[in-house]
Coordinates of C-alpha atoms and ligand atoms in Angstrom, one line a residue:
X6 CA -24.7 18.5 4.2
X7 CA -20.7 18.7 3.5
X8 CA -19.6 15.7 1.1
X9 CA -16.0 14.3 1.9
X10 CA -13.5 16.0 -0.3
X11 CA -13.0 14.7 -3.2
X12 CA -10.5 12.2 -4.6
X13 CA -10.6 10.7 -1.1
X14 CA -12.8 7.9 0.7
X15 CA -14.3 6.8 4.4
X16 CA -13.0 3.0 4.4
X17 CA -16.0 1.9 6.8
X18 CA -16.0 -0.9 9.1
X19 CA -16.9 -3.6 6.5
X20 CA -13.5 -2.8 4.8
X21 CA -11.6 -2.1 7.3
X22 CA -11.3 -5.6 8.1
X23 CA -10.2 -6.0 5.0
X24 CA -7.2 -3.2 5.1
X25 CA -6.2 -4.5 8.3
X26 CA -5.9 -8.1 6.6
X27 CA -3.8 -6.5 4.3
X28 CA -1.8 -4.4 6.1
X29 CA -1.2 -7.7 9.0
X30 CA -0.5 -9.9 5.8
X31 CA 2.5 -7.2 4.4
X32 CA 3.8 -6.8 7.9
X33 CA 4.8 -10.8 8.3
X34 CA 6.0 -10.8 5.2
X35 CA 8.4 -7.8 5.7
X36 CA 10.0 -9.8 8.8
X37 CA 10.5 -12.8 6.2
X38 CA 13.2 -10.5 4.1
X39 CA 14.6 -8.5 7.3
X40 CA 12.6 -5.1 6.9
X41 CA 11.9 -2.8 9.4
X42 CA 9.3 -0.3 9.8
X43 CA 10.1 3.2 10.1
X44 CA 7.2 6.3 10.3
X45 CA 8.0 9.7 9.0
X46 CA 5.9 12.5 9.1
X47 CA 2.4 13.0 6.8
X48 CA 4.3 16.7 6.1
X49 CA 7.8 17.6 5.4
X50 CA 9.8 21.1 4.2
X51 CA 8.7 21.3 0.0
X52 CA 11.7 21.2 -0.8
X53 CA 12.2 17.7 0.0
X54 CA 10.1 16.7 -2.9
X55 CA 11.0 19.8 -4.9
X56 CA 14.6 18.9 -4.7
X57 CA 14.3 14.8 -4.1
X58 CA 11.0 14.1 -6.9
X59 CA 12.8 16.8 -9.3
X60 CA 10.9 19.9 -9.8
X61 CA 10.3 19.3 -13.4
X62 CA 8.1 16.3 -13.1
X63 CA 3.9 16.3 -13.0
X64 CA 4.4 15.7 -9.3
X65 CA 6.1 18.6 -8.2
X66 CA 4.4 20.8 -10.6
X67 CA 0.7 20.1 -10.4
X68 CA 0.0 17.5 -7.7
X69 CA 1.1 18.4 -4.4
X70 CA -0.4 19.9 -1.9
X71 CA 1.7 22.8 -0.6
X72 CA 0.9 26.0 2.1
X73 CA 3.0 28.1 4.0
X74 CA 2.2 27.2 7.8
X75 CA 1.6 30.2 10.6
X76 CA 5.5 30.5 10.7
X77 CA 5.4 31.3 7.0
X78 CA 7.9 28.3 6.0
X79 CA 6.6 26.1 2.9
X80 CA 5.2 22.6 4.1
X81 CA 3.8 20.1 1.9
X82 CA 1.5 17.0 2.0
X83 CA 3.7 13.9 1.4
X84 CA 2.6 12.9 -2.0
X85 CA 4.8 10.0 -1.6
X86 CA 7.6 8.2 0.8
X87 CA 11.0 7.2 -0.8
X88 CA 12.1 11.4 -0.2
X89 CA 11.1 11.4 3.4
X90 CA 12.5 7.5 4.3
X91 CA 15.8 9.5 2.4
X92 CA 15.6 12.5 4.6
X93 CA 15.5 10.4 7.5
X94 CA 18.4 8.6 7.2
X95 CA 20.5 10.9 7.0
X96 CA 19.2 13.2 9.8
X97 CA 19.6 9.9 11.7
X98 CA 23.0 8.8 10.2
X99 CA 21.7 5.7 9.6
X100 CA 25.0 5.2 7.5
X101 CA 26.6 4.5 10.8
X102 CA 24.7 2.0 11.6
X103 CA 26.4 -1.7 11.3
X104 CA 23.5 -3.7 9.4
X105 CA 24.0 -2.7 6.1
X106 CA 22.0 -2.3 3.9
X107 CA 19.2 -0.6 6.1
X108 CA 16.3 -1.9 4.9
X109 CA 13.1 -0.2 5.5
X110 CA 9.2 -0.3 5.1
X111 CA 6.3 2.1 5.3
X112 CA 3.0 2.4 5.0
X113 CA 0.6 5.7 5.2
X114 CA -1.2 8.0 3.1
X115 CA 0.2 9.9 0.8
X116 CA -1.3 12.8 -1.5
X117 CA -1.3 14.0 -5.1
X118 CA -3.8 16.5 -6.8
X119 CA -4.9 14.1 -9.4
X120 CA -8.0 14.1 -11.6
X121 CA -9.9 11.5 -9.6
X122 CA -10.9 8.1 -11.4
X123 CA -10.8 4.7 -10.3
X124 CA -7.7 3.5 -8.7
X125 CA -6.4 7.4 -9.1
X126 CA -7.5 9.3 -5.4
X127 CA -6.1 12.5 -4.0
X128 CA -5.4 10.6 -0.9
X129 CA -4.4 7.0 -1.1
X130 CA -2.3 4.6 1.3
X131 CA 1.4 3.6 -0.1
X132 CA 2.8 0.8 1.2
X133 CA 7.0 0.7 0.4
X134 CA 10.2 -0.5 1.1
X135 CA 13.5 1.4 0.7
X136 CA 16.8 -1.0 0.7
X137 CA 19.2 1.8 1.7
X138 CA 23.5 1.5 1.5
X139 CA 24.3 -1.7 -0.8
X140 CA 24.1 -1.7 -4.9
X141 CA 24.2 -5.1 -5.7
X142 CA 22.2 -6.7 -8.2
X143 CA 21.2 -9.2 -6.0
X144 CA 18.9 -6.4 -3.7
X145 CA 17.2 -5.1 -6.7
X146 CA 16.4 -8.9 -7.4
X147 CA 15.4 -9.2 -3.9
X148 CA 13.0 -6.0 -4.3
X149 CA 11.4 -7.3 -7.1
X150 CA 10.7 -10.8 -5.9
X151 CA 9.6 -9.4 -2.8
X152 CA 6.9 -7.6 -4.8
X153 CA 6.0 -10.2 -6.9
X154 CA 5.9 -12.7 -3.6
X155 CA 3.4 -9.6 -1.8
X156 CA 0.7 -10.0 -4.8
X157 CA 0.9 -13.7 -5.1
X158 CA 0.2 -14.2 -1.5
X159 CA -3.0 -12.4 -2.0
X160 CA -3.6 -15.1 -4.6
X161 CA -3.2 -12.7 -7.4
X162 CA -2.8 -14.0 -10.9
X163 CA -3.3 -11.9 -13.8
X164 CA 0.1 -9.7 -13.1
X165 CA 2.9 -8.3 -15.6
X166 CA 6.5 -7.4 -14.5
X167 CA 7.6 -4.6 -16.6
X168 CA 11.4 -3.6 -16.5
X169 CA 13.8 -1.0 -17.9
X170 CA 17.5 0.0 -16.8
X171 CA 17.5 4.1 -17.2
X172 CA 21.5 3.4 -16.6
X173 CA 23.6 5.6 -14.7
X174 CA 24.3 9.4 -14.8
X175 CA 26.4 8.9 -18.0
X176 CA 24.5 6.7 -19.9
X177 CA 21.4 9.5 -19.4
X178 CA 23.4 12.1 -20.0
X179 CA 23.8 10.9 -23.3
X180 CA 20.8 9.8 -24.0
X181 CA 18.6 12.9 -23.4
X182 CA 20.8 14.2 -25.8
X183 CA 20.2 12.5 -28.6
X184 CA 16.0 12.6 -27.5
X185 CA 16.6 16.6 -27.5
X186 CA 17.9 15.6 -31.0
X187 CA 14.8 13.5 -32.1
X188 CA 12.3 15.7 -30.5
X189 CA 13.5 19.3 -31.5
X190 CA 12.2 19.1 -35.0
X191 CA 8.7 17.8 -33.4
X192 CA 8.2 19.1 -30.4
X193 CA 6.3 22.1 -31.9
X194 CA 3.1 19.0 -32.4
X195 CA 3.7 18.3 -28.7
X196 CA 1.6 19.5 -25.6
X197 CA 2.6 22.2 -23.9
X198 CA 4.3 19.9 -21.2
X199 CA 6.4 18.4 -23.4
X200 CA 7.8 21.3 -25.2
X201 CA 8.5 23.4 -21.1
X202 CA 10.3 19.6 -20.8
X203 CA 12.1 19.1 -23.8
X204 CA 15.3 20.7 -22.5
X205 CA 15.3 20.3 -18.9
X206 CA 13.8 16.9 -18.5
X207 CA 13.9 15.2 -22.3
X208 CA 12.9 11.7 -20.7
X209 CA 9.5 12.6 -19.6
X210 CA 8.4 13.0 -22.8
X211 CA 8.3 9.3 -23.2
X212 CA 5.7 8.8 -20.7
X213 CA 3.8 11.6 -21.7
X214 CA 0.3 10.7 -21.2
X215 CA -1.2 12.9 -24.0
X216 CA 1.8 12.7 -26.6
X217 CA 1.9 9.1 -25.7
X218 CA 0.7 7.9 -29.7
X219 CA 2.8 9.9 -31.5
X220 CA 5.5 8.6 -34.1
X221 CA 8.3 10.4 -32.5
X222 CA 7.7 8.9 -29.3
X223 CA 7.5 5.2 -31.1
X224 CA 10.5 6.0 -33.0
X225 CA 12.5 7.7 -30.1
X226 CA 16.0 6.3 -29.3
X227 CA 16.3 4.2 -27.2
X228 CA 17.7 4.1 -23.5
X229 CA 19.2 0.2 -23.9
X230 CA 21.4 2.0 -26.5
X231 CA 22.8 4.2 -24.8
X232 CA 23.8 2.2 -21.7
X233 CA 27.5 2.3 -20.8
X234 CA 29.3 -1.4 -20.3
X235 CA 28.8 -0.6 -16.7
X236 CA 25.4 -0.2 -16.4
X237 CA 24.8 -2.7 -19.0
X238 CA 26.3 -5.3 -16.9
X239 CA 24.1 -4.1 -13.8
X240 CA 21.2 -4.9 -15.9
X241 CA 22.1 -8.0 -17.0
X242 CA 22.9 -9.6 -13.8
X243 CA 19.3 -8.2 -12.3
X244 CA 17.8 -9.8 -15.3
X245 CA 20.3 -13.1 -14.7
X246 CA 18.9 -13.3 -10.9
X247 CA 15.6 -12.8 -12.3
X248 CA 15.6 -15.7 -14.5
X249 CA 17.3 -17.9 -11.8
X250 CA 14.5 -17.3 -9.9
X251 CA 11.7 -18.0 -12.4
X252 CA 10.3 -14.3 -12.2
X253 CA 8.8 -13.5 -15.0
X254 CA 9.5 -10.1 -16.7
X255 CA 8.9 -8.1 -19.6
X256 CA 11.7 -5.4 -20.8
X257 CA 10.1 -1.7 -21.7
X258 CA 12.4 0.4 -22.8
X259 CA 10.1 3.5 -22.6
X260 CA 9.3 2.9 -19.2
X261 CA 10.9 5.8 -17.6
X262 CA 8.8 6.5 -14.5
X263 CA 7.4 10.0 -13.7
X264 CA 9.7 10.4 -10.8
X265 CA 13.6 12.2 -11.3
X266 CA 15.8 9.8 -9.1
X267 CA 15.8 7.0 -10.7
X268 CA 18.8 5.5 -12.1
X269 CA 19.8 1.7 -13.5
X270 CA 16.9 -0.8 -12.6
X271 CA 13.4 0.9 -13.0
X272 CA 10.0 -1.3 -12.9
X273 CA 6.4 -1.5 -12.7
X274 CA 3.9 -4.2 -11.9
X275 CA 1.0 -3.8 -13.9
X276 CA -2.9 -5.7 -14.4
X277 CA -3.0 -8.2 -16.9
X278 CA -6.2 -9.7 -17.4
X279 CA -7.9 -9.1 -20.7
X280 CA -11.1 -9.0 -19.2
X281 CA -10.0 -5.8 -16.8
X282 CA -12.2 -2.8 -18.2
X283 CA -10.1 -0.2 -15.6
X284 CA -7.7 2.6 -17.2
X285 CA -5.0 2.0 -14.3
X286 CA -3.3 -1.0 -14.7
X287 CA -0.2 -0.3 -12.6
X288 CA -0.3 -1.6 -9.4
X289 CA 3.1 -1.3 -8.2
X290 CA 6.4 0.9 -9.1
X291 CA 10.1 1.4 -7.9
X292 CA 13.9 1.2 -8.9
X293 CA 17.1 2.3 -8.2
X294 CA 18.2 5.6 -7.0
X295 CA 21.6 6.0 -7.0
X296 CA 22.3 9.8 -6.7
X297 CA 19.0 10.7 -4.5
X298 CA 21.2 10.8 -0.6
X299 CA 23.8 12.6 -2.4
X300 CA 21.3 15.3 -3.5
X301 CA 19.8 15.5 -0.3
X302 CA 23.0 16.5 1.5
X303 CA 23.8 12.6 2.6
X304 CA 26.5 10.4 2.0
X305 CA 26.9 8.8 -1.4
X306 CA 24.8 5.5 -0.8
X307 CA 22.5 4.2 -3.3
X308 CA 19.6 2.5 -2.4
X309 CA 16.4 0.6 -4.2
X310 CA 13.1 0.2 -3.2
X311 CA 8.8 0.3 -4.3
X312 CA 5.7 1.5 -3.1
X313 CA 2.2 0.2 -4.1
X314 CA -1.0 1.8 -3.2
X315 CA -3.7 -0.6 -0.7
X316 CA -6.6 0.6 -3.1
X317 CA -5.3 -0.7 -6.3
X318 CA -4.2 -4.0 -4.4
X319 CA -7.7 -4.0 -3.5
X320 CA -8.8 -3.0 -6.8
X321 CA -6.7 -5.8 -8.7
X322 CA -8.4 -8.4 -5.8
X323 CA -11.8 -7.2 -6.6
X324 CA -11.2 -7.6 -10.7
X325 CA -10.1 -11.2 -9.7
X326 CA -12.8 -12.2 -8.0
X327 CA -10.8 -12.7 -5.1
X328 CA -12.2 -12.5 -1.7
X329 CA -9.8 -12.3 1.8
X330 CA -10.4 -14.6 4.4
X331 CA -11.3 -12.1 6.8
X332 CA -11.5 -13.4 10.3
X333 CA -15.2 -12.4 11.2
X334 CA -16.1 -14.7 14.4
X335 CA -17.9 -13.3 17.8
X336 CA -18.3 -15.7 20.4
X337 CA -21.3 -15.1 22.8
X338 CA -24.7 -12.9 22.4
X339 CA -26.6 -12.3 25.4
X340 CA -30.6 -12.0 25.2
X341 CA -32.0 -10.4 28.3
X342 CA -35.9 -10.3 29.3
X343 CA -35.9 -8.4 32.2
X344 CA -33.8 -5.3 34.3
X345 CA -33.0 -7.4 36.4
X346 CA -31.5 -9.5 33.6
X347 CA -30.1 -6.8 32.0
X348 CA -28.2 -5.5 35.3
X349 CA -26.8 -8.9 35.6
X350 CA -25.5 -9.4 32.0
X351 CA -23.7 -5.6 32.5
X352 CA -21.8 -7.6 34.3
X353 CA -21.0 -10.8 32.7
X354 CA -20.4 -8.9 29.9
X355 CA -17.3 -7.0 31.7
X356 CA -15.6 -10.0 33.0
X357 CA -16.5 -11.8 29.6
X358 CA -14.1 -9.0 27.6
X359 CA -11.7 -8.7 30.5
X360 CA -11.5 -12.5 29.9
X361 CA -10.6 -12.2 26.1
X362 CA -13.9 -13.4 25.0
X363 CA -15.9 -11.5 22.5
X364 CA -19.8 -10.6 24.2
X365 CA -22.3 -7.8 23.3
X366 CA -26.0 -7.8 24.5
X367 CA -29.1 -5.9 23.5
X368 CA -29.1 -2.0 24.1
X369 CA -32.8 -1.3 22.4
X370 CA -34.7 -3.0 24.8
X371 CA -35.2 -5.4 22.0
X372 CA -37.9 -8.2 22.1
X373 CA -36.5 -11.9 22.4
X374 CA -36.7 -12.4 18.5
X375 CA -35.0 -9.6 18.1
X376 CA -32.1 -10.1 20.0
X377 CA -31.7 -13.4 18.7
X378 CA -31.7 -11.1 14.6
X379 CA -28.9 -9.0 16.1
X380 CA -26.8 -12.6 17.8
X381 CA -27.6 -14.0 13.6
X382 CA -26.3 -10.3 11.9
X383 CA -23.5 -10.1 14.2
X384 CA -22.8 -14.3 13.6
X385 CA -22.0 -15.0 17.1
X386 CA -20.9 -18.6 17.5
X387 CA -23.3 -18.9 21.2
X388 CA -26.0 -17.1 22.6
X389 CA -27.5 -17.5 26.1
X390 CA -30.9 -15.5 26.8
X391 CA -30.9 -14.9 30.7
X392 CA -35.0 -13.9 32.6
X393 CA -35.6 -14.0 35.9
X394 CA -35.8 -17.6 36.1
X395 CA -32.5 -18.5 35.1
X396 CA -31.0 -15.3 37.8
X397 CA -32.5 -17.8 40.3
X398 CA -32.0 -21.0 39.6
X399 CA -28.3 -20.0 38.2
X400 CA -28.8 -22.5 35.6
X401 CA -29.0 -21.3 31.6
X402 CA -28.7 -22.8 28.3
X403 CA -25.9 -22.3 26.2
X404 CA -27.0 -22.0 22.4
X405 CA -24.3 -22.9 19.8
X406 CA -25.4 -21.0 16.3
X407 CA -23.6 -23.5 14.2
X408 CA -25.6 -26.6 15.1
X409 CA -28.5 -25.6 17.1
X410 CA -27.5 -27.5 20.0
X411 CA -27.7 -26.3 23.7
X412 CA -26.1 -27.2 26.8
X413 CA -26.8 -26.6 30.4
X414 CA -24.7 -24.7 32.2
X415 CA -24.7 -22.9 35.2
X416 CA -24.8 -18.8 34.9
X417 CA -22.2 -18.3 37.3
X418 CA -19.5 -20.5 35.1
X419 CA -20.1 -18.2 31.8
X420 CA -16.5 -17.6 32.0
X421 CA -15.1 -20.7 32.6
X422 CA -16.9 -22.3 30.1
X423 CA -15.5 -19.6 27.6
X424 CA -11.9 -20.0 29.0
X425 CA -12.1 -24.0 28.7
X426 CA -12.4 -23.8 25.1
X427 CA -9.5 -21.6 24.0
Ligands
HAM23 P1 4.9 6.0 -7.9 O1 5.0 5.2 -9.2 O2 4.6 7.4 -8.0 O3 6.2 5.7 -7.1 O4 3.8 5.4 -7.0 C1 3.8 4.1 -6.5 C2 2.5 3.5 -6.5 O5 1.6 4.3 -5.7 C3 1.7 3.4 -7.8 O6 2.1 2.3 -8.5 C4 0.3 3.2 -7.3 O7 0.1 1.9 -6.8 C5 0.3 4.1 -6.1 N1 -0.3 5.4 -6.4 C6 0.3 6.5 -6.9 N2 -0.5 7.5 -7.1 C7 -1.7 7.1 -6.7 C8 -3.1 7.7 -6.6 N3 -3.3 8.9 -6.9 N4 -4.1 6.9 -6.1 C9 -3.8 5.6 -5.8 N5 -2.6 5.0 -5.8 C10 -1.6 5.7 -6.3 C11 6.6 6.2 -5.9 O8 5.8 6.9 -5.2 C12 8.0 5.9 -5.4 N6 8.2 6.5 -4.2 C13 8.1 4.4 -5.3 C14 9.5 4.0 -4.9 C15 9.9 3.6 -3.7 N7 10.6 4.1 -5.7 C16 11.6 3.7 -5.0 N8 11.2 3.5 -3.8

């Protein structure tokens, strides 16, 4: 037998339902705040991501998946969207186009060569946004509310805003540094990681998974100190348009994010429920990127945006105890005794569908009860069973599942009856 690869997943028809729930649920709620979606390719030119991610971070380095194609040219799997909505606005000039900012959504799978554990696969689906040409606190507000609005509507409860300014080029320029300064003398204690990092990308050492307890990292400066008036007063008036919309926040100021183009606002939604006994708790993650078209060859617009992954949604609905109200209903089963039954429902059953009503019938030559098993399992609303008798008196009893009450009909006005009741 060959297993599925691993780190990824069939979603099978029972949850299905539920990722199309999902998925319908984030589409209406992206027309609410003007977004549009836009596709890109599951594969782009490496050095998109080598160039856009940074090639010092645990992304480019470990995680993607990257082969030369038959034309010998370096292709990788998307392990995530922001570079690739980036790329694509510039190839398509989207600075040109009058509704500024452009504000975009996708939603796909993306890929990273992570060690698989729960909430962690090696394919997952991000859904994100990308608000694309304006830097104004008020988008970055927008953004987060936005993603606090997309896990509330799911009912979701136990959540914690997390937020950090990493300032503009300036401010970091500065700051990394005084953390080669604090580090130096350590960095010899540090994983191997950390010390390749220390000079070319000082920052990641704050979010270094395996360092992450040590007293340097505790006592590290910090990047709130080192923010210029500029992008002090950034932060401040996200955090002021925060408040004034009652979104509650928490300020981190270690939360760097594992990704290079990040500047000013940075953020993270995270689990919060005591009881959760899962090692991922982030749910959700974004910011500002202020220099990230520039580098890719664009224009120099800024944009903002997040991307959350549909399994750990799912994950953070199951720890909850939340379930969606899946629409589940199927309106007609038909029980046949007979070919000649069967021949007619063939029928029916075509100008049932072409009709818009939903209507299966038996394929196992099924007895009577059994039929009646499969209308139950599938929960169809009616059933009719159609014999020989009923073909020629064109008279049959409608069945509705709910009550147990049946009504004569005659087999000839299936269809109507169906089409009276929408
Ligand atoms: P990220 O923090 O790398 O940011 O990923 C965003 C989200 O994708 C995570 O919070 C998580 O929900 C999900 N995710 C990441 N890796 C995995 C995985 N291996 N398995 C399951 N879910 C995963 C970005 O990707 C940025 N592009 C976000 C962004 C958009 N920033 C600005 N715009």
């Amino acid at each position: 037998m060959i297993n599925i690869p691993r780190g990824t997943q069939d979603i099978l028809p029972e949850d299905t339902k539920q990722w199309r729930y999902i998925e319908n649920k984030l589409d209406e709620l992206m027309t609410l705040y003007n977004y549009q979606e836009i596709r890109t390719p599951i594969f782009e030119s490496t050095e998109l991501f080598a160039r856009g991610v940074g090639d010092s971070t645990d992304v480019v380095q470990k995680e993607m998946y990257t082969f030369l194609d038959k034309g010998d040219r370096s292709i990788t799997l998307r392990p995530e969207g922001t570079a690739a909505v980036v790329r694509s606005y510039i190839e398509h000039k989207m600075q040109g186009d009058p509704n500024q900012p452009v504000k975009l959504y996708y939603n796909g799978p993306m890929f990273r060569y992570e060690r698989k554990q729960k909430g962690r696969y090696r394919q997952f689906t991000q859904f994100g946004v990308e608000a694309i040409g304006a830097e104004n606190p008020s988008i970055d507000a927008e953004v987060l509310a936005m993603v606090m609005h997309i896990y509330q509507s799911f009912g979701l409860k136990h959540l914690k805003l997390v937020i950090n300014s990493i300032g503009d080029a300036d401010s970091r320029k500065e700051y990394n540094e005084a953390l080669v300064k604090h580090f130096e003398p350590v960095i010899g204690d540090f994983c191997s990681d950390c010390q390749s990092r220390l000079h070319t990308n000082p920052m990641r050492i704050l979010d270094c998974k395996v360092d992450k307890d040590k007293e340097a990292v505790k006592t590290a400066p910090r990047i709130t100190e080192f923010l210029n008036a500029e992008s002090t007063k950034y932060y401040d008036e996200v955090k002021q348009h925060l408040d004034n919309l009652n979104i509650r926040y928490e300020e981190d100021p270690n939360l760097v994010r594992g990704l290079d183009y990040y500047t000013h606002t940075a953020f993270e939604l995270m689990i919060d429920n005591p009881n959760y006994d899962g090692a991922i708790t982030t749910l959700c993650g974004g910011g500002r990127y202020n220099g990230l078209l520039e580098l890719l060859g664009g224009p120099n617009n800024t944009g903002i945006g997040f991307a959350l992954s549909i399994e750990r949604l799912l994950l953070a609905l199951e720890d909850e105890g939340i379930e969606l109200d899946v629409e589940d209903d199927f309106d007609l089963f038909i029980v046949t005794m007979g070919h000649e039954a069967d021949n007619y429902a063939v029928k029916l059953l075509n100008e049932l569908r072409h009709n818009g009503v939903k209507a299966d019938k038996d394929y196992l030559s099924r007895k009577v009860k059994g039929q009646m098993k499969q209308a139950d399992r599938l929960q169809a609303n009616y059933t009719i069973v159609i014999g020989d008798q009923e073909l020629e008196n064109n008279e049959i009893d409608i069945k509705d599942m709910a009550t147990g009450n049946t009504e004569k009909i005659n087999l000839d006005e299936v269809v109507a009856y169906f089409k009276k009741k929408e």
